mmCIF file of C-alpha atoms in Angstrom:
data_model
loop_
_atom_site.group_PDB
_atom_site.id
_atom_site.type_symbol
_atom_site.label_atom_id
_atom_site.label_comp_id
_atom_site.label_asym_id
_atom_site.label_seq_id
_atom_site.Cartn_x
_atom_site.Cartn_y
_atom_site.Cartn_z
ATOM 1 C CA UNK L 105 8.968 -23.803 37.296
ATOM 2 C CA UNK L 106 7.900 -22.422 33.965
ATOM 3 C CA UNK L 107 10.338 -24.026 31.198
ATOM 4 C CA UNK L 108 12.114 -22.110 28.770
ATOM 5 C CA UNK L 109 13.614 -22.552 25.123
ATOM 6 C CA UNK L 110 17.356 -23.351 24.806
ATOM 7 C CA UNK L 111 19.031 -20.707 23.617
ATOM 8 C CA UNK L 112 21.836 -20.473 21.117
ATOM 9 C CA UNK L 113 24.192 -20.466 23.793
ATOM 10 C CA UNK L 114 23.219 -22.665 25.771
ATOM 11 C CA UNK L 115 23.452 -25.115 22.886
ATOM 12 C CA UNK L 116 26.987 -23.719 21.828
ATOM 13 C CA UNK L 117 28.226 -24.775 25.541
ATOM 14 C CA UNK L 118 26.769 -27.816 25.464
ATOM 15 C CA UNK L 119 28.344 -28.472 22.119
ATOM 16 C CA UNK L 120 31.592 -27.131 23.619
ATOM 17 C CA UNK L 121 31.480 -29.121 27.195
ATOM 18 C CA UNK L 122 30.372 -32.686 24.930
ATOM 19 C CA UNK L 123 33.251 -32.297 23.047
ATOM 20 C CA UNK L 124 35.812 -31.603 26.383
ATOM 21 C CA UNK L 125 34.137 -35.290 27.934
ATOM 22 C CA UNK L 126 32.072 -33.607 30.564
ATOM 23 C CA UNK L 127 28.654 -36.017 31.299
ATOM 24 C CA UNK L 128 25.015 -34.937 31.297
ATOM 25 C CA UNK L 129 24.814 -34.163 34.730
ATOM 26 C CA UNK L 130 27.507 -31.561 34.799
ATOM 27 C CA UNK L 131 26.841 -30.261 31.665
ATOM 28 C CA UNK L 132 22.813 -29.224 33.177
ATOM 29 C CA UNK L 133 24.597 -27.861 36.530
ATOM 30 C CA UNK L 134 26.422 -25.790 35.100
ATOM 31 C CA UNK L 135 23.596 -24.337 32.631
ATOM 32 C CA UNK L 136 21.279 -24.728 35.659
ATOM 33 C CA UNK L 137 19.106 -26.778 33.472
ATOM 34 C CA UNK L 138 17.746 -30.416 33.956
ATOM 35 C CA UNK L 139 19.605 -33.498 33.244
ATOM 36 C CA UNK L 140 17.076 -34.438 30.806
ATOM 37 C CA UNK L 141 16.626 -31.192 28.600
ATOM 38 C CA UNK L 142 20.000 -31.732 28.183
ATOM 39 C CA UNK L 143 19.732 -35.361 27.480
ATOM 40 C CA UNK L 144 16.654 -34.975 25.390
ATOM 41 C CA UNK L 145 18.399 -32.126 23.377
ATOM 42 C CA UNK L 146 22.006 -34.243 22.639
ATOM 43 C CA UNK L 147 19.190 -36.965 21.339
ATOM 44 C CA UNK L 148 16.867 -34.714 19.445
ATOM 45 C CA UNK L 149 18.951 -32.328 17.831
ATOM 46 C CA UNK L 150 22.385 -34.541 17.125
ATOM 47 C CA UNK L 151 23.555 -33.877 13.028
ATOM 48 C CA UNK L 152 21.902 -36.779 11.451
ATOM 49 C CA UNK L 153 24.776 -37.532 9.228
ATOM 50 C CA UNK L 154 27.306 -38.432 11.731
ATOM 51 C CA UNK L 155 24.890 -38.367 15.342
ATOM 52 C CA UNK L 156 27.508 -35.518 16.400
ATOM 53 C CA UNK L 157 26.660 -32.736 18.620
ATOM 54 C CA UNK L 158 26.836 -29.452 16.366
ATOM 55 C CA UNK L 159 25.553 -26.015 17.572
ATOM 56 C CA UNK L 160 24.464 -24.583 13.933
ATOM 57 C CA UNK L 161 22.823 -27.966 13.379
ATOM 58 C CA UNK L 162 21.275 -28.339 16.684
ATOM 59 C CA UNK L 163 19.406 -24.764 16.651
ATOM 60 C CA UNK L 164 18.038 -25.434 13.098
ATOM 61 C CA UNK L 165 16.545 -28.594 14.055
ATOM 62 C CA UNK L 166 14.851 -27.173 17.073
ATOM 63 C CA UNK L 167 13.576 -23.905 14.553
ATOM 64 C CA UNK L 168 12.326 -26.099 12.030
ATOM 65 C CA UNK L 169 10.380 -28.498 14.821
ATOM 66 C CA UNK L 170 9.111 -25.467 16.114
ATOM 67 C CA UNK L 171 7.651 -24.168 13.227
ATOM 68 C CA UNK L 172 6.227 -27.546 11.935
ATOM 69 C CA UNK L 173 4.563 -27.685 15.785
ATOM 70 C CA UNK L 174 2.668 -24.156 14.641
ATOM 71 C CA UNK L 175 1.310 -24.921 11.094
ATOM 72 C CA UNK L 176 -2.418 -24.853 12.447
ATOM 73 C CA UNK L 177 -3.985 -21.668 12.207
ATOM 74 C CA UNK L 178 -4.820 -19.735 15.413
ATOM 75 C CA UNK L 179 -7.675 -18.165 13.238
ATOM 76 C CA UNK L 180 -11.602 -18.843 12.843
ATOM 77 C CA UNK L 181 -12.811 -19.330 9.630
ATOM 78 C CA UNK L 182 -14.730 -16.308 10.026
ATOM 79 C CA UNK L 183 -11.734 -14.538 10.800
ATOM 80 C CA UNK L 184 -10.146 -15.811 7.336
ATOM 81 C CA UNK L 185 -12.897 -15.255 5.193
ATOM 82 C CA UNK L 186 -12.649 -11.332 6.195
ATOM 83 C CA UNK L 187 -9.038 -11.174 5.863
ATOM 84 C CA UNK L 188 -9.897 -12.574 2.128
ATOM 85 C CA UNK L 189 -12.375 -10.237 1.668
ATOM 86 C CA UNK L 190 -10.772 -7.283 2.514
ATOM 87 C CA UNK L 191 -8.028 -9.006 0.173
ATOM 88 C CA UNK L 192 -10.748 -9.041 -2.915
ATOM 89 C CA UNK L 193 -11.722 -5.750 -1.792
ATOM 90 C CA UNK L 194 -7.552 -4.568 -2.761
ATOM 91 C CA UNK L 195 -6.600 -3.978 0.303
ATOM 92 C CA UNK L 196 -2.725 -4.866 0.953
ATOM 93 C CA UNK L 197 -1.596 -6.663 3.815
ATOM 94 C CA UNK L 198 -0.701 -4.024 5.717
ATOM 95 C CA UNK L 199 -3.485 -2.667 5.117
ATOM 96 C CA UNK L 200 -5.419 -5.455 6.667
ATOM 97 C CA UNK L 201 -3.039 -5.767 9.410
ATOM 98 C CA UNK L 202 -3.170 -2.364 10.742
ATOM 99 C CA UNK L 203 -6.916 -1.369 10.048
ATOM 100 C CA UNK L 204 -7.986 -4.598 11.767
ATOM 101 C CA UNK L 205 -5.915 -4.151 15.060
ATOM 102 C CA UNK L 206 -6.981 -0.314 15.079
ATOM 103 C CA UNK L 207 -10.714 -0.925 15.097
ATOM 104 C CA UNK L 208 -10.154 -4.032 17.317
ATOM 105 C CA UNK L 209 -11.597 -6.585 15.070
ATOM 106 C CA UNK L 210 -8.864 -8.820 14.977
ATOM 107 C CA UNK L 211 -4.771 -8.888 16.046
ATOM 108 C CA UNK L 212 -3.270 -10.424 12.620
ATOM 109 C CA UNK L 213 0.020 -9.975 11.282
ATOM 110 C CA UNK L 214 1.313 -8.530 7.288
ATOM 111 C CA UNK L 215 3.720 -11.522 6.929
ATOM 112 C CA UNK L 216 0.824 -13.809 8.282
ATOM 113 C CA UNK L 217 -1.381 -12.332 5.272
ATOM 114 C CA UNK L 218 1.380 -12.747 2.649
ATOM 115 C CA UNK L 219 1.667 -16.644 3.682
ATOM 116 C CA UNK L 220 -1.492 -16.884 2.666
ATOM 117 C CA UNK L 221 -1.515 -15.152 -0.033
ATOM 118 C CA UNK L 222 1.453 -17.205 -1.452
ATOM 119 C CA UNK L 223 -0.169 -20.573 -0.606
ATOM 120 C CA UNK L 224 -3.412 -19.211 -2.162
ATOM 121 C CA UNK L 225 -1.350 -18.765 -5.334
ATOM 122 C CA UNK L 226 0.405 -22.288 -5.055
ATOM 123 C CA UNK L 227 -2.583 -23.847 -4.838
ATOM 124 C CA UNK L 228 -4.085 -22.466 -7.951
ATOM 125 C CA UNK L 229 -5.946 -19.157 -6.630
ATOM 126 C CA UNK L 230 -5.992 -15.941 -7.680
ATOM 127 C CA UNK L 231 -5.860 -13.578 -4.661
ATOM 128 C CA UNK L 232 -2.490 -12.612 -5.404
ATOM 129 C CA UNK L 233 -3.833 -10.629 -8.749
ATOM 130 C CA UNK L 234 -5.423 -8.312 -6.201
ATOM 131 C CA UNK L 235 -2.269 -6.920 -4.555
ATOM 132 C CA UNK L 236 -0.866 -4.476 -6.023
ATOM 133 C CA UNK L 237 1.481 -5.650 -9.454
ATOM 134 C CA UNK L 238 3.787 -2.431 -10.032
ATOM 135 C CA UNK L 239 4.680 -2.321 -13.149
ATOM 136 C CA UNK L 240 8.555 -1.601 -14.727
ATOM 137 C CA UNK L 241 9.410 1.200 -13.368
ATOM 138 C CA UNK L 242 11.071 4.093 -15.858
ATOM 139 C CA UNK L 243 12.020 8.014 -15.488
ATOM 140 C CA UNK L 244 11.381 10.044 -18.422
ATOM 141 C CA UNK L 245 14.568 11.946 -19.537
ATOM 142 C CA UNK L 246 14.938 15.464 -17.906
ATOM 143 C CA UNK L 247 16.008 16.643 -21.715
ATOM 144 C CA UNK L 248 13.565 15.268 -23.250
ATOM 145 C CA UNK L 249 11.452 18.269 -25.038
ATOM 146 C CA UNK L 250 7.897 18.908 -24.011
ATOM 147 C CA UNK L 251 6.182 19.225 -27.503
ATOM 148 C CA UNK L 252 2.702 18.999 -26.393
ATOM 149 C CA UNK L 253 0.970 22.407 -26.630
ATOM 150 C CA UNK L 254 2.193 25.370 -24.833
ATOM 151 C CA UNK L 255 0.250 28.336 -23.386
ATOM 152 C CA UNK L 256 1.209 31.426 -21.432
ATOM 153 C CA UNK L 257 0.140 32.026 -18.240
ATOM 154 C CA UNK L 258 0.607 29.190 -16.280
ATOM 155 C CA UNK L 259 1.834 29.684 -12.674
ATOM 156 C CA UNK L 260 4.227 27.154 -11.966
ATOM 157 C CA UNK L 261 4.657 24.694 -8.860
ATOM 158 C CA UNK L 262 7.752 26.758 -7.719
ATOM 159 C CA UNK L 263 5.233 29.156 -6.543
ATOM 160 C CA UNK L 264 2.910 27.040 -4.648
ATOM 161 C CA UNK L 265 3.058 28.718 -1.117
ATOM 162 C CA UNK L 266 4.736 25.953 1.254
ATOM 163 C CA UNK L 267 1.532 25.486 3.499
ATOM 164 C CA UNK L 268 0.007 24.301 0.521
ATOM 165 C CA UNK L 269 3.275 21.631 -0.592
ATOM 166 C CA UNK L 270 3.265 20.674 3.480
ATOM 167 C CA UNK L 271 -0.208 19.634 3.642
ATOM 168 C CA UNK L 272 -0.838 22.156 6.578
ATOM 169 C CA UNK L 273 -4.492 23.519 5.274
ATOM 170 C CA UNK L 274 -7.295 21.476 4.187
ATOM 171 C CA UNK L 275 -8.524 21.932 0.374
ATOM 172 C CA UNK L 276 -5.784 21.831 -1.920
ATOM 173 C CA UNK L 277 -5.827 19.142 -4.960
ATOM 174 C CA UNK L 278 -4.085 17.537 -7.707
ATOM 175 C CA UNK L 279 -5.128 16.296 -10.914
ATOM 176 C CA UNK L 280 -4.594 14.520 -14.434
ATOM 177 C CA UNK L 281 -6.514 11.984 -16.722
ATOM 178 C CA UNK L 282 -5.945 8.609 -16.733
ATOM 179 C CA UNK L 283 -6.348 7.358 -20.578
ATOM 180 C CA UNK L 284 -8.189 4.319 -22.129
ATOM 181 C CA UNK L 285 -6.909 2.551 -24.742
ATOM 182 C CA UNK L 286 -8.736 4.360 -27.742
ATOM 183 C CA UNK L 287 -6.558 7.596 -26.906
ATOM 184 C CA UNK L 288 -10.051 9.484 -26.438
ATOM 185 C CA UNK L 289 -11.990 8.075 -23.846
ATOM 186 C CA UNK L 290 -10.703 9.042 -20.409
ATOM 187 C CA UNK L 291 -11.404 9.529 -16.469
ATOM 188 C CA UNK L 292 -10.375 12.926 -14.675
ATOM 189 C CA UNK L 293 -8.652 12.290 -11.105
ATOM 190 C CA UNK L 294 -8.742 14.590 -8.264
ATOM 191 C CA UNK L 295 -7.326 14.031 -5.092
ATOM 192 C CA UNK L 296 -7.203 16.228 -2.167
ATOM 193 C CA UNK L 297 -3.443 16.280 -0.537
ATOM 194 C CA UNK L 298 -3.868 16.416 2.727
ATOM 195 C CA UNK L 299 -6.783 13.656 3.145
ATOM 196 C CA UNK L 300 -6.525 11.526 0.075
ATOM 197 C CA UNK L 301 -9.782 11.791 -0.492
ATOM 198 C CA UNK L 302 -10.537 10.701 -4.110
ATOM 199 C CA UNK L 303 -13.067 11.880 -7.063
ATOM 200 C CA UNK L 304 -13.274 10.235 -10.395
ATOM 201 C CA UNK L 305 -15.132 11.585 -13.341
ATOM 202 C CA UNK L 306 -15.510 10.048 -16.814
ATOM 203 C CA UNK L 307 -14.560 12.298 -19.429
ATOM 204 C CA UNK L 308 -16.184 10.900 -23.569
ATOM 205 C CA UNK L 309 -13.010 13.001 -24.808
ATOM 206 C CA UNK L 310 -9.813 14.308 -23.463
ATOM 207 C CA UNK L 311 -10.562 17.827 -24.086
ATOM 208 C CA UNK L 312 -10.184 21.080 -22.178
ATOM 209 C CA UNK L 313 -13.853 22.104 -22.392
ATOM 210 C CA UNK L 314 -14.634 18.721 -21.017
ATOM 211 C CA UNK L 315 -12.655 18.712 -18.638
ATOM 212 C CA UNK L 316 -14.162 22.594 -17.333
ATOM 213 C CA UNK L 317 -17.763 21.194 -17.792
ATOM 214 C CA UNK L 318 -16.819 18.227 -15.352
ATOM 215 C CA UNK L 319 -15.003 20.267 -12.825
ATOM 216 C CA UNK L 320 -17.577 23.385 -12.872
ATOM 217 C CA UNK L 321 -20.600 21.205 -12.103
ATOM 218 C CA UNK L 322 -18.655 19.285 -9.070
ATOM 219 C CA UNK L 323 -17.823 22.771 -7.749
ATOM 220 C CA UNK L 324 -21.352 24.374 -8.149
ATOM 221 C CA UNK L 325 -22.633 21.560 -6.576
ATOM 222 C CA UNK L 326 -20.598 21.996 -3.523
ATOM 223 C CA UNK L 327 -19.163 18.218 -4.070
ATOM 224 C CA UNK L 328 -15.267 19.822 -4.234
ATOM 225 C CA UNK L 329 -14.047 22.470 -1.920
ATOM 226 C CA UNK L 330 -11.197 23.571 -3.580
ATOM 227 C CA UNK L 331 -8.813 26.296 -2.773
ATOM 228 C CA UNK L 332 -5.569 25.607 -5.077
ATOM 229 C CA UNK L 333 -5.590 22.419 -7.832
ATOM 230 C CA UNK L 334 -2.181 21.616 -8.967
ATOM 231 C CA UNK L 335 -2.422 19.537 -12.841
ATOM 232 C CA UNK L 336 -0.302 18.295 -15.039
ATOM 233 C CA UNK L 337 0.268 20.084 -18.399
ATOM 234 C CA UNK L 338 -1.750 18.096 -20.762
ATOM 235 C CA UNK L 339 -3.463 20.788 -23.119
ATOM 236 C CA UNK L 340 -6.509 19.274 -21.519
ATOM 237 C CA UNK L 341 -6.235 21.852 -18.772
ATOM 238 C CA UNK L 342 -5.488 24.504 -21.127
ATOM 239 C CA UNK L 343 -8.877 26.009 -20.268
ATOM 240 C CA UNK L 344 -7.395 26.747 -16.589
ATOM 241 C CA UNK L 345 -7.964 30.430 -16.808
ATOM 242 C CA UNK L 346 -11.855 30.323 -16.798
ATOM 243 C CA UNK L 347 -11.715 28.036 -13.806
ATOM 244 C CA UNK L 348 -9.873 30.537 -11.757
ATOM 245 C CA UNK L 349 -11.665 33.248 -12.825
ATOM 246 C CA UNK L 350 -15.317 32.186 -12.370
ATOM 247 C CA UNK L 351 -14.163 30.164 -8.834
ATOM 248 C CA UNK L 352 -11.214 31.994 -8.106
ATOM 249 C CA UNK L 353 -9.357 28.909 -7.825
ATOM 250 C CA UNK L 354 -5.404 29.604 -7.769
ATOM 251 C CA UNK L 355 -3.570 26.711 -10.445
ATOM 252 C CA UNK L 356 -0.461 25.250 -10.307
ATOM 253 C CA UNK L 357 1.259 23.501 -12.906
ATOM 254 C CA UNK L 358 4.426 21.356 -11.826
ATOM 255 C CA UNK L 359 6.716 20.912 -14.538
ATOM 256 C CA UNK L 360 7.112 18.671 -17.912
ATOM 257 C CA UNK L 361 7.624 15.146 -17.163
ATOM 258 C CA UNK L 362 7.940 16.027 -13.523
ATOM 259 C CA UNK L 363 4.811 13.540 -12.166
ATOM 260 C CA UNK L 364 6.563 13.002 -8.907
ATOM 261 C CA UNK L 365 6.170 16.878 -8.146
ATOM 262 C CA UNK L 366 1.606 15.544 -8.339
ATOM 263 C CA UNK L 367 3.026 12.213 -6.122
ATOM 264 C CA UNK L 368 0.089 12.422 -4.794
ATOM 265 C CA UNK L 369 -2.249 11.816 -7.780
ATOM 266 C CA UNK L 370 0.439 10.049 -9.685
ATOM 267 C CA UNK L 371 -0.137 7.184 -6.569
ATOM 268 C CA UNK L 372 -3.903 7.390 -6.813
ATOM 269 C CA UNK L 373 -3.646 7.028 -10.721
ATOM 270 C CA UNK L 374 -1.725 4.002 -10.186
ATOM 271 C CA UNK L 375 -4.248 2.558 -7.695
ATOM 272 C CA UNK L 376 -7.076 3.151 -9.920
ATOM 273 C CA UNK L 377 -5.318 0.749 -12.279
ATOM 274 C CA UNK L 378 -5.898 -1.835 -10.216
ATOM 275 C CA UNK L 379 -9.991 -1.759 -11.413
ATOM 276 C CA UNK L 380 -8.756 0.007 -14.819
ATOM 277 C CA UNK L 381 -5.513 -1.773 -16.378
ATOM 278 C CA UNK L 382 -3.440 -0.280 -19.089
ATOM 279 C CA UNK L 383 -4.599 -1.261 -22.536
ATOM 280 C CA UNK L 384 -8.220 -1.366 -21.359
ATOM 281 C CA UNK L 385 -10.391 1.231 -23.299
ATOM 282 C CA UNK L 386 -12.626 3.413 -21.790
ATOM 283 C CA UNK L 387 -15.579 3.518 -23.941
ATOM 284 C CA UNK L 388 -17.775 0.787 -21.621
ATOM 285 C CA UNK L 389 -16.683 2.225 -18.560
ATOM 286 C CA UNK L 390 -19.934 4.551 -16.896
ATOM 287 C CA UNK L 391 -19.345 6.712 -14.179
ATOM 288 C CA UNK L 392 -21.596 4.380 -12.379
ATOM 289 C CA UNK L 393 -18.674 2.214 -12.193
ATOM 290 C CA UNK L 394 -16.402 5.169 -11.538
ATOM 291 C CA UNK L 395 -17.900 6.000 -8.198
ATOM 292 C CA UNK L 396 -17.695 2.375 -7.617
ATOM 293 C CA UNK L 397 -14.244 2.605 -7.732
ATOM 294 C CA UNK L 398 -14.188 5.705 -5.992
ATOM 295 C CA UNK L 399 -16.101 4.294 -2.963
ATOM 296 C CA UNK L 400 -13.333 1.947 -2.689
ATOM 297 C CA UNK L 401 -10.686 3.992 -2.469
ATOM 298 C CA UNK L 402 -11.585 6.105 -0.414
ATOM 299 C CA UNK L 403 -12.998 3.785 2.261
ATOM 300 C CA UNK L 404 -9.289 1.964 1.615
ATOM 301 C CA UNK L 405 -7.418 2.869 5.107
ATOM 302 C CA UNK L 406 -4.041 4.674 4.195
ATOM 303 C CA UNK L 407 -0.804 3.814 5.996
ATOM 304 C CA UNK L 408 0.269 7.795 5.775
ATOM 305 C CA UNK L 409 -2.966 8.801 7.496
ATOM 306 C CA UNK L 410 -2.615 6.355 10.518
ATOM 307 C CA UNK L 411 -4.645 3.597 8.948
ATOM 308 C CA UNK L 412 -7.546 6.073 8.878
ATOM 309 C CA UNK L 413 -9.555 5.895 5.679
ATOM 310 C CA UNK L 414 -9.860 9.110 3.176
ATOM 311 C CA UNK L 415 -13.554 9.147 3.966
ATOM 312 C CA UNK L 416 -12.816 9.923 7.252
ATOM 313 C CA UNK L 417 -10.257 12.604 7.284
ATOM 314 C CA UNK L 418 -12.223 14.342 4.814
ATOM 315 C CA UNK L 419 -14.852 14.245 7.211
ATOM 316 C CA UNK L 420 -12.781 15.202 10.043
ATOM 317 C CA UNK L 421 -11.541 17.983 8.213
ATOM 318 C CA UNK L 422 -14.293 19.248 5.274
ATOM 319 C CA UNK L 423 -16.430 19.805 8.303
ATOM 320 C CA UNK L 424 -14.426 21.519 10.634
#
C-alpha cells in the first residue's frame, strides 16, 4: 500500500484525541492509519520545549524535515551551467523557465532559478547584477510644460487607427534615443509592436538630420518594413516630414511626457540598459557592439509572445 503524508488534519485529530486519553491504537483506527505512523509522528514531531503534542508545531517540523530531505539538486551540472548561461546571457527566470520547457530542453522551475540566484549572491557572486535592477520609479507631472521645440504638423497618437494601437497588422514601430552621458552621443531604438523585434543604431549626435540619414539607409536597404512609426517628441524627429514624404511612412507622435503611450519602446529602452547603464557615455560605444546587443534581444524569448523569441515572430510574420 503506497504511503501517504499526514495531513494537517490528520495531525489536528491526533492532537485532539492525545489530549481526550485515547491510545495509539485507536487513535490509527480511527484515521485508518498504522499504529506506528502514529507512534512515530507523536515521537518525531512532539514541541521540543515541553514534548507536548501540538498541531501548528507538529506540521512545521514535518515541513522543515521535508525540505532539509530535498536540498540536493535533481539537476546535472550540465543542466546548471545552461541555466547560468542563459542567466549571463540576461535572461530572467522566467524566462529560462518557460523557454526551456517549450523547446523541451529541460523542466525547471522560476522560484528554483531565483534560489540560485540568491545563494549565488550570498556566496559572493555576481549573477544577480544580470537580472533586471529597475530603477526608482517616477511619473513626470501632467502640468509640467513641454519647452523643448515645437513644430506644426505633427499628427498625434489620438489618431493612430486602432488596428495599429491593437497590434492586429504586422509593420508598425516605435521609437526614441536613448542618451549617453556626454548629452550628444546617442543610439536610435526601433521596435516593431506587434513582434518586438528590435533595431539599434548609433547616432555621433542627437540631431534630426542624423537621425533621417540612419533611418533612410535602413529603409532603402529593405532592413525595416515600416508602415506607421510612432516617436517621441524630441526635436530630433523634427525632420519627420521628409520621411513620410520620400517613404510615405504615416507618423505618430504620442504626447509630452506621455512615454507609456511608446510602452513598447519605453520597455526595450529600459532593457537595453542592462548592456548600456545610465551615466555611461556613448562616445566608445560602435555599432558593432550595438548589433551585439541587438542580437540579444531579440533572440531573448518574450513572455507576451508565448516565450517565442522576436527573431522568430518577425520571421513568422515579415515573411508572410
Amino acid at each position: 500500500m503506497e504511503y501517504h503524508q499526514l495531513t494537517y488534519r490528520e495531525r489536528y485529530l491526533i492532537a485532539r484525541h492525545k489530549s481526550s486519553g485515547k491510545s495509539v491504537r485507536a487513535i490509527a483506527r480511527m484515521l485508518r492509519r498504522s499504529p506506528s505512523t502514529i507512534s512515530r509522528e507523536l515521537r518525531r514531531n512532539a514541541d521540543s520545549s515541553d514534548g507536548r503534542y501540538r498541531v501548528d508545531k507538529a506540521n512545521s517540523y514535518a515541513r522543515a524535515r521535508r525540505w532539509r530531505s530535498r536540498k540536493g539538486t535533481q539537476f546535472e551540472v550540465a543542466q546548471v551551467e545552461l541555466v547560468y548561461e542563459l542567466m549571463k546571457r540576461r535572461w530572467s527566470p522566467e524566462q529560462i523557465s518557460r523557454r526551456l520547457r517549450k523547446v523541451g530542453q529541460l523542466s525547471i522551475g522560476t522560484t528554483t532559478i531565483y534560489r540560485w540566484v540568491r545563494r549565488d549572491r550570498a556566496a559572493g557572486g555576481s549573477l544577480w547584477q544580470r537580472t533586471r535592477q529597475l530603477s526608482r520609479r517616477y511619473r513626470k507631472g501632467y502640468r509640467v510644460a513641454d519647452h523643448r521645440g515645437r513644430m506644426r504638423g505633427k499628427t498625434p497618437i489620438s489618431q493612430r487607427p486602432a488596428r495599429v494601437s491593437r497590434r492586429r497588422e504586422f509593420g508598425h514601430w516605435e521609437g526614441d534615443t536613448v542618451m549617453g552621458k556626454d548629452g550628444r552621443h546617442c543610439l536610435l531604438t526601433l521596435v516593431e509592436r506587434m513582434t518586438r523585434w528590435t533595431r539599434i543604431i548609433k547616432l555621433p549626435a542627437r540631431q534630426a538630420s542624423e537621425v533621417n540619414k540612419a533611418l533612410s539607409r535602413q529603409i532603402r536597404l529593405g532592413l525595416l518594413k515600416m508602415k506607421s512609426l510612432t516617436l517621441d517628441n524630441g526635436t530630433e524627429f523634427h525632420g519627420f516630414k521628409q520621411l513620410q514624404e520620400e517613404f510615405g511612412i504615416q507618423i505618430y507622435f504620442a504626447r509630452p511626457y506621455h512615454s507609456w503611450e511608446r510602452g513598447t519602446n519605453e520597455n526595450t529602452n529600459g532593457l537595453i540598459r542592462q548592456y548600456l547603464p545610465k551615466g555611461m557615455c556613448f562616445r566608445g560605444v560602435t555599432q558593432r557592439q550595438c548589433d551585439a546587443i541587438e542580437r540579444e534581444l531579440n533572440d531573448r524569448p518574450r513572455k507576451v509572445l508565448g516565450f517565442d523569441t522576436p527573431n522568430e515572430a518577425y520571421a513568422r510574420w515579415c515573411c508572410a
